[in-house]
């Protein structure tokens, strides 16, 4: 016998029914994806569920509070809306461990890259396990002809801040959070050196 369940999908802000929610507006289960990136508007879908599941990672990018919204906040609230802490992180550090589940298996990145991510952001609390490890990961790795085809390489750009020509060209306000033309030029140069046939193969 087939079983069906109604599913509604929306952004946090558009989850608002637009009026005082009645009994029919509440959901048995609300799942908020990328909850650690959401701002205060994550409370909108949370207020409409009998059970709430927040999926996210507070070790990644924090929520972004737009300046226009921050300017409209009362002073006390503005101070509470810390840019480096989301509601997700706040709950993660305060809820009982029985309410929290850490997903420790990743499927998308090369094992060597995953080990660096695990060591820098998660250990010793959590050590990532790699579903695609060893030879299988190596076989799938593209060979761009860059940096000896190692899975992970670092490009040092610190010298750019001491380069007078670059500073004169881009001004003292460079680089900014929104723009870093020097790093853009480096990335474009690396792409020009890459194996074009391999790039085309990845697009197929």
PDB file of C-alpha atoms in Angstrom:
ATOM      1  CA  UNK A   1       0.000   0.000   0.000  1.00  0.00           C
ATOM      2  CA  UNK A   2       1.389   3.357  -1.028  1.00  0.00           C
ATOM      3  CA  UNK A   3       1.886   6.023   1.624  1.00  0.00           C
ATOM      4  CA  UNK A   4       1.998   9.728   0.945  1.00  0.00           C
ATOM      5  CA  UNK A   5       2.934  12.809   2.953  1.00  0.00           C
ATOM      6  CA  UNK A   6       2.464  16.462   1.991  1.00  0.00           C
ATOM      7  CA  UNK A   7       5.768  18.343   1.737  1.00  0.00           C
ATOM      8  CA  UNK A   8       6.166  22.118   1.597  1.00  0.00           C
ATOM      9  CA  UNK A   9       9.445  23.787   0.602  1.00  0.00           C
ATOM     10  CA  UNK A  10      10.266  27.456   1.200  1.00  0.00           C
ATOM     11  CA  UNK A  11      13.009  29.842   2.200  1.00  0.00           C
ATOM     12  CA  UNK A  12      13.039  30.913   5.835  1.00  0.00           C
ATOM     13  CA  UNK A  13      11.365  34.244   5.106  1.00  0.00           C
ATOM     14  CA  UNK A  14       8.728  32.840   2.750  1.00  0.00           C
ATOM     15  CA  UNK A  15       7.731  30.203   5.307  1.00  0.00           C
ATOM     16  CA  UNK A  16       5.700  32.924   7.057  1.00  0.00           C
ATOM     17  CA  UNK A  17       1.987  32.218   6.370  1.00  0.00           C
ATOM     18  CA  UNK A  18       1.339  35.969   6.453  1.00  0.00           C
ATOM     19  CA  UNK A  19      -1.131  35.922   9.316  1.00  0.00           C
ATOM     20  CA  UNK A  20      -1.477  34.552  12.810  1.00  0.00           C
ATOM     21  CA  UNK A  21      -0.805  30.835  12.250  1.00  0.00           C
ATOM     22  CA  UNK A  22      -3.742  28.590  12.931  1.00  0.00           C
ATOM     23  CA  UNK A  23      -3.582  24.927  13.835  1.00  0.00           C
ATOM     24  CA  UNK A  24      -3.594  23.967  10.152  1.00  0.00           C
ATOM     25  CA  UNK A  25      -0.462  26.066   9.500  1.00  0.00           C
ATOM     26  CA  UNK A  26       1.744  24.030  11.807  1.00  0.00           C
ATOM     27  CA  UNK A  27       3.883  21.212  10.453  1.00  0.00           C
ATOM     28  CA  UNK A  28       4.636  17.935  12.191  1.00  0.00           C
ATOM     29  CA  UNK A  29       8.286  18.284  11.198  1.00  0.00           C
ATOM     30  CA  UNK A  30      10.295  21.278   9.988  1.00  0.00           C
ATOM     31  CA  UNK A  31      13.780  20.709   8.525  1.00  0.00           C
ATOM     32  CA  UNK A  32      15.984  23.767   7.988  1.00  0.00           C
ATOM     33  CA  UNK A  33      18.983  23.090   5.757  1.00  0.00           C
ATOM     34  CA  UNK A  34      22.115  25.257   6.000  1.00  0.00           C
ATOM     35  CA  UNK A  35      20.760  26.455   9.325  1.00  0.00           C
ATOM     36  CA  UNK A  36      24.151  27.751  10.487  1.00  0.00           C
ATOM     37  CA  UNK A  37      24.151  30.236   7.582  1.00  0.00           C
ATOM     38  CA  UNK A  38      20.664  31.559   8.339  1.00  0.00           C
ATOM     39  CA  UNK A  39      20.173  34.773  10.237  1.00  0.00           C
ATOM     40  CA  UNK A  40      17.443  35.640  12.702  1.00  0.00           C
ATOM     41  CA  UNK A  41      14.857  34.666  10.056  1.00  0.00           C
ATOM     42  CA  UNK A  42      15.515  31.002  10.910  1.00  0.00           C
ATOM     43  CA  UNK A  43      13.029  31.561  13.743  1.00  0.00           C
ATOM     44  CA  UNK A  44      10.185  31.857  11.198  1.00  0.00           C
ATOM     45  CA  UNK A  45      10.110  28.193  10.101  1.00  0.00           C
ATOM     46  CA  UNK A  46      11.076  27.073  13.618  1.00  0.00           C
ATOM     47  CA  UNK A  47       7.938  28.723  14.983  1.00  0.00           C
ATOM     48  CA  UNK A  48       5.767  26.637  12.631  1.00  0.00           C
ATOM     49  CA  UNK A  49       6.927  23.143  13.550  1.00  0.00           C
ATOM     50  CA  UNK A  50       5.994  20.711  16.267  1.00  0.00           C
ATOM     51  CA  UNK A  51       9.410  19.114  15.804  1.00  0.00           C
ATOM     52  CA  UNK A  52      12.460  20.977  14.463  1.00  0.00           C
ATOM     53  CA  UNK A  53      15.572  19.581  12.760  1.00  0.00           C
ATOM     54  CA  UNK A  54      18.360  22.079  12.053  1.00  0.00           C
ATOM     55  CA  UNK A  55      20.984  20.852   9.585  1.00  0.00           C
ATOM     56  CA  UNK A  56      24.168  22.874   9.307  1.00  0.00           C
ATOM     57  CA  UNK A  57      27.799  23.353  10.204  1.00  0.00           C
ATOM     58  CA  UNK A  58      28.821  26.243  12.449  1.00  0.00           C
ATOM     59  CA  UNK A  59      32.476  25.643  11.517  1.00  0.00           C
ATOM     60  CA  UNK A  60      31.756  27.006   8.056  1.00  0.00           C
ATOM     61  CA  UNK A  61      30.741  30.532   7.017  1.00  0.00           C
ATOM     62  CA  UNK A  62      28.737  32.463   9.659  1.00  0.00           C
ATOM     63  CA  UNK A  63      25.393  34.136   8.915  1.00  0.00           C
ATOM     64  CA  UNK A  64      25.479  37.471   7.148  1.00  0.00           C
ATOM     65  CA  UNK A  65      23.573  40.352   8.765  1.00  0.00           C
ATOM     66  CA  UNK A  66      22.891  43.015   6.148  1.00  0.00           C
ATOM     67  CA  UNK A  67      23.852  46.552   7.146  1.00  0.00           C
ATOM     68  CA  UNK A  68      20.366  47.856   6.349  1.00  0.00           C
ATOM     69  CA  UNK A  69      18.821  45.345   8.756  1.00  0.00           C
ATOM     70  CA  UNK A  70      21.456  45.992  11.414  1.00  0.00           C
ATOM     71  CA  UNK A  71      20.754  49.729  11.242  1.00  0.00           C
ATOM     72  CA  UNK A  72      17.078  49.097  12.025  1.00  0.00           C
ATOM     73  CA  UNK A  73      17.860  47.001  15.091  1.00  0.00           C
ATOM     74  CA  UNK A  74      17.706  48.407  18.557  1.00  0.00           C
ATOM     75  CA  UNK A  75      21.144  48.953  20.050  1.00  0.00           C
ATOM     76  CA  UNK A  76      20.865  46.040  22.491  1.00  0.00           C
ATOM     77  CA  UNK A  77      19.682  43.637  19.792  1.00  0.00           C
ATOM     78  CA  UNK A  78      22.431  44.803  17.418  1.00  0.00           C
ATOM     79  CA  UNK A  79      25.029  43.928  20.016  1.00  0.00           C
ATOM     80  CA  UNK A  80      23.467  40.504  20.515  1.00  0.00           C
ATOM     81  CA  UNK A  81      23.462  39.735  16.767  1.00  0.00           C
ATOM     82  CA  UNK A  82      27.098  38.735  16.705  1.00  0.00           C
ATOM     83  CA  UNK A  83      28.356  38.126  13.151  1.00  0.00           C
ATOM     84  CA  UNK A  84      30.461  35.169  14.302  1.00  0.00           C
ATOM     85  CA  UNK A  85      27.686  33.227  16.025  1.00  0.00           C
ATOM     86  CA  UNK A  86      24.480  31.852  14.594  1.00  0.00           C
ATOM     87  CA  UNK A  87      21.478  30.542  16.464  1.00  0.00           C
ATOM     88  CA  UNK A  88      22.627  27.132  15.277  1.00  0.00           C
ATOM     89  CA  UNK A  89      25.976  27.490  17.073  1.00  0.00           C
ATOM     90  CA  UNK A  90      24.259  28.916  20.152  1.00  0.00           C
ATOM     91  CA  UNK A  91      21.962  25.882  20.351  1.00  0.00           C
ATOM     92  CA  UNK A  92      24.771  23.416  19.570  1.00  0.00           C
ATOM     93  CA  UNK A  93      26.828  24.616  22.534  1.00  0.00           C
ATOM     94  CA  UNK A  94      23.888  24.635  24.971  1.00  0.00           C
ATOM     95  CA  UNK A  95      21.551  21.772  24.113  1.00  0.00           C
ATOM     96  CA  UNK A  96      22.037  18.353  25.731  1.00  0.00           C
ATOM     97  CA  UNK A  97      24.233  16.065  23.628  1.00  0.00           C
ATOM     98  CA  UNK A  98      21.252  13.750  23.218  1.00  0.00           C
ATOM     99  CA  UNK A  99      19.703  16.461  21.008  1.00  0.00           C
ATOM    100  CA  UNK A 100      22.732  16.785  18.712  1.00  0.00           C
ATOM    101  CA  UNK A 101      24.063  14.465  16.010  1.00  0.00           C
ATOM    102  CA  UNK A 102      27.431  14.989  14.307  1.00  0.00           C
ATOM    103  CA  UNK A 103      27.667  13.661  10.757  1.00  0.00           C
ATOM    104  CA  UNK A 104      31.174  12.266  10.532  1.00  0.00           C
ATOM    105  CA  UNK A 105      31.185  10.764   7.033  1.00  0.00           C
ATOM    106  CA  UNK A 106      31.836  12.731   3.865  1.00  0.00           C
ATOM    107  CA  UNK A 107      31.364  11.540   0.294  1.00  0.00           C
ATOM    108  CA  UNK A 108      32.472  14.353  -1.975  1.00  0.00           C
ATOM    109  CA  UNK A 109      36.106  15.345  -1.456  1.00  0.00           C
ATOM    110  CA  UNK A 110      39.389  13.571  -1.958  1.00  0.00           C
ATOM    111  CA  UNK A 111      40.590  11.822   1.195  1.00  0.00           C
ATOM    112  CA  UNK A 112      43.746  13.949   1.488  1.00  0.00           C
ATOM    113  CA  UNK A 113      41.708  17.163   1.284  1.00  0.00           C
ATOM    114  CA  UNK A 114      39.244  15.762   3.793  1.00  0.00           C
ATOM    115  CA  UNK A 115      42.034  14.979   6.246  1.00  0.00           C
ATOM    116  CA  UNK A 116      43.166  18.618   6.207  1.00  0.00           C
ATOM    117  CA  UNK A 117      39.601  19.871   6.731  1.00  0.00           C
ATOM    118  CA  UNK A 118      39.115  17.393   9.580  1.00  0.00           C
ATOM    119  CA  UNK A 119      42.375  18.347  11.302  1.00  0.00           C
ATOM    120  CA  UNK A 120      41.878  22.123  11.007  1.00  0.00           C
ATOM    121  CA  UNK A 121      38.192  22.451  11.869  1.00  0.00           C
ATOM    122  CA  UNK A 122      36.887  19.360  13.659  1.00  0.00           C
ATOM    123  CA  UNK A 123      39.514  17.353  15.528  1.00  0.00           C
ATOM    124  CA  UNK A 124      39.763  16.206  18.247  1.00  0.00           C
ATOM    125  CA  UNK A 125      35.974  16.433  18.754  1.00  0.00           C
ATOM    126  CA  UNK A 126      35.209  14.810  15.405  1.00  0.00           C
ATOM    127  CA  UNK A 127      37.336  12.916  12.896  1.00  0.00           C
ATOM    128  CA  UNK A 128      35.815  12.703   9.428  1.00  0.00           C
ATOM    129  CA  UNK A 129      35.478   9.303   7.801  1.00  0.00           C
ATOM    130  CA  UNK A 130      35.857   9.038   4.030  1.00  0.00           C
ATOM    131  CA  UNK A 131      33.496   6.868   2.059  1.00  0.00           C
ATOM    132  CA  UNK A 132      35.511   7.343  -1.147  1.00  0.00           C
ATOM    133  CA  UNK A 133      39.046   6.660   0.034  1.00  0.00           C
ATOM    134  CA  UNK A 134      42.255   5.178  -1.289  1.00  0.00           C
ATOM    135  CA  UNK A 135      42.480   4.058  -4.899  1.00  0.00           C
ATOM    136  CA  UNK A 136      38.867   4.928  -5.739  1.00  0.00           C
ATOM    137  CA  UNK A 137      39.427   8.575  -4.854  1.00  0.00           C
ATOM    138  CA  UNK A 138      42.708   8.684  -6.763  1.00  0.00           C
ATOM    139  CA  UNK A 139      41.089   7.191  -9.863  1.00  0.00           C
ATOM    140  CA  UNK A 140      38.394   9.879  -9.882  1.00  0.00           C
ATOM    141  CA  UNK A 141      40.824  12.755  -9.281  1.00  0.00           C
ATOM    142  CA  UNK A 142      41.208  15.070 -12.297  1.00  0.00           C
ATOM    143  CA  UNK A 143      44.753  15.568 -13.592  1.00  0.00           C
ATOM    144  CA  UNK A 144      45.039  19.241 -14.467  1.00  0.00           C
ATOM    145  CA  UNK A 145      48.818  19.222 -14.863  1.00  0.00           C
ATOM    146  CA  UNK A 146      49.212  21.710 -11.997  1.00  0.00           C
ATOM    147  CA  UNK A 147      51.332  21.399  -8.821  1.00  0.00           C
ATOM    148  CA  UNK A 148      52.383  17.874  -9.675  1.00  0.00           C
ATOM    149  CA  UNK A 149      48.719  16.795  -9.715  1.00  0.00           C
ATOM    150  CA  UNK A 150      48.623  16.590  -5.925  1.00  0.00           C
ATOM    151  CA  UNK A 151      45.074  16.765  -4.493  1.00  0.00           C
ATOM    152  CA  UNK A 152      45.802  19.884  -2.406  1.00  0.00           C
ATOM    153  CA  UNK A 153      48.257  22.739  -2.957  1.00  0.00           C
ATOM    154  CA  UNK A 154      48.643  26.150  -1.317  1.00  0.00           C
ATOM    155  CA  UNK A 155      49.274  29.361  -3.259  1.00  0.00           C
ATOM    156  CA  UNK A 156      50.943  31.989  -1.060  1.00  0.00           C
ATOM    157  CA  UNK A 157      49.666  35.522  -1.801  1.00  0.00           C
ATOM    158  CA  UNK A 158      51.185  37.325   1.193  1.00  0.00           C
ATOM    159  CA  UNK A 159      53.822  39.010  -0.945  1.00  0.00           C
ATOM    160  CA  UNK A 160      51.073  40.891  -2.796  1.00  0.00           C
ATOM    161  CA  UNK A 161      50.576  43.170   0.219  1.00  0.00           C
ATOM    162  CA  UNK A 162      54.202  44.290  -0.112  1.00  0.00           C
ATOM    163  CA  UNK A 163      54.048  44.833  -3.859  1.00  0.00           C
ATOM    164  CA  UNK A 164      54.039  48.601  -4.470  1.00  0.00           C
ATOM    165  CA  UNK A 165      52.835  48.254  -8.044  1.00  0.00           C
ATOM    166  CA  UNK A 166      49.800  46.232  -6.984  1.00  0.00           C
ATOM    167  CA  UNK A 167      49.005  48.594  -4.125  1.00  0.00           C
ATOM    168  CA  UNK A 168      49.208  51.626  -6.408  1.00  0.00           C
ATOM    169  CA  UNK A 169      47.044  49.922  -9.000  1.00  0.00           C
ATOM    170  CA  UNK A 170      44.297  48.832  -6.588  1.00  0.00           C
ATOM    171  CA  UNK A 171      44.583  51.441  -3.832  1.00  0.00           C
ATOM    172  CA  UNK A 172      45.103  51.159  -0.088  1.00  0.00           C
ATOM    173  CA  UNK A 173      41.618  49.697   0.439  1.00  0.00           C
ATOM    174  CA  UNK A 174      42.633  46.555  -1.452  1.00  0.00           C
ATOM    175  CA  UNK A 175      41.981  43.723  -0.885  1.00  0.00           C
ATOM    176  CA  UNK A 176      38.467  43.925   0.555  1.00  0.00           C
ATOM    177  CA  UNK A 177      35.982  41.331   1.740  1.00  0.00           C
ATOM    178  CA  UNK A 178      33.988  41.791  -1.470  1.00  0.00           C
ATOM    179  CA  UNK A 179      36.856  41.944  -3.969  1.00  0.00           C
ATOM    180  CA  UNK A 180      40.407  40.702  -4.367  1.00  0.00           C
ATOM    181  CA  UNK A 181      41.436  41.258  -8.014  1.00  0.00           C
ATOM    182  CA  UNK A 182      44.953  39.963  -7.389  1.00  0.00           C
ATOM    183  CA  UNK A 183      43.695  36.539  -6.328  1.00  0.00           C
ATOM    184  CA  UNK A 184      41.298  36.575  -9.277  1.00  0.00           C
ATOM    185  CA  UNK A 185      44.229  37.111 -11.642  1.00  0.00           C
ATOM    186  CA  UNK A 186      46.157  34.255 -10.004  1.00  0.00           C
ATOM    187  CA  UNK A 187      43.213  31.878 -10.383  1.00  0.00           C
ATOM    188  CA  UNK A 188      42.793  32.844 -14.040  1.00  0.00           C
ATOM    189  CA  UNK A 189      46.510  32.239 -14.645  1.00  0.00           C
ATOM    190  CA  UNK A 190      46.277  28.775 -13.073  1.00  0.00           C
ATOM    191  CA  UNK A 191      43.253  27.967 -15.229  1.00  0.00           C
ATOM    192  CA  UNK A 192      45.161  29.033 -18.347  1.00  0.00           C
ATOM    193  CA  UNK A 193      47.958  26.602 -17.409  1.00  0.00           C
ATOM    194  CA  UNK A 194      45.578  23.729 -16.747  1.00  0.00           C
ATOM    195  CA  UNK A 195      45.057  20.848 -19.138  1.00  0.00           C
ATOM    196  CA  UNK A 196      42.199  22.024 -21.374  1.00  0.00           C
ATOM    197  CA  UNK A 197      41.227  18.500 -22.410  1.00  0.00           C
ATOM    198  CA  UNK A 198      40.804  17.522 -18.761  1.00  0.00           C
ATOM    199  CA  UNK A 199      38.654  20.601 -18.117  1.00  0.00           C
ATOM    200  CA  UNK A 200      36.441  19.719 -21.081  1.00  0.00           C
ATOM    201  CA  UNK A 201      36.130  16.123 -19.865  1.00  0.00           C
ATOM    202  CA  UNK A 202      34.840  17.330 -16.485  1.00  0.00           C
ATOM    203  CA  UNK A 203      32.166  19.393 -18.260  1.00  0.00           C
ATOM    204  CA  UNK A 204      30.773  16.385 -20.116  1.00  0.00           C
TER     205      UNK A 204
END
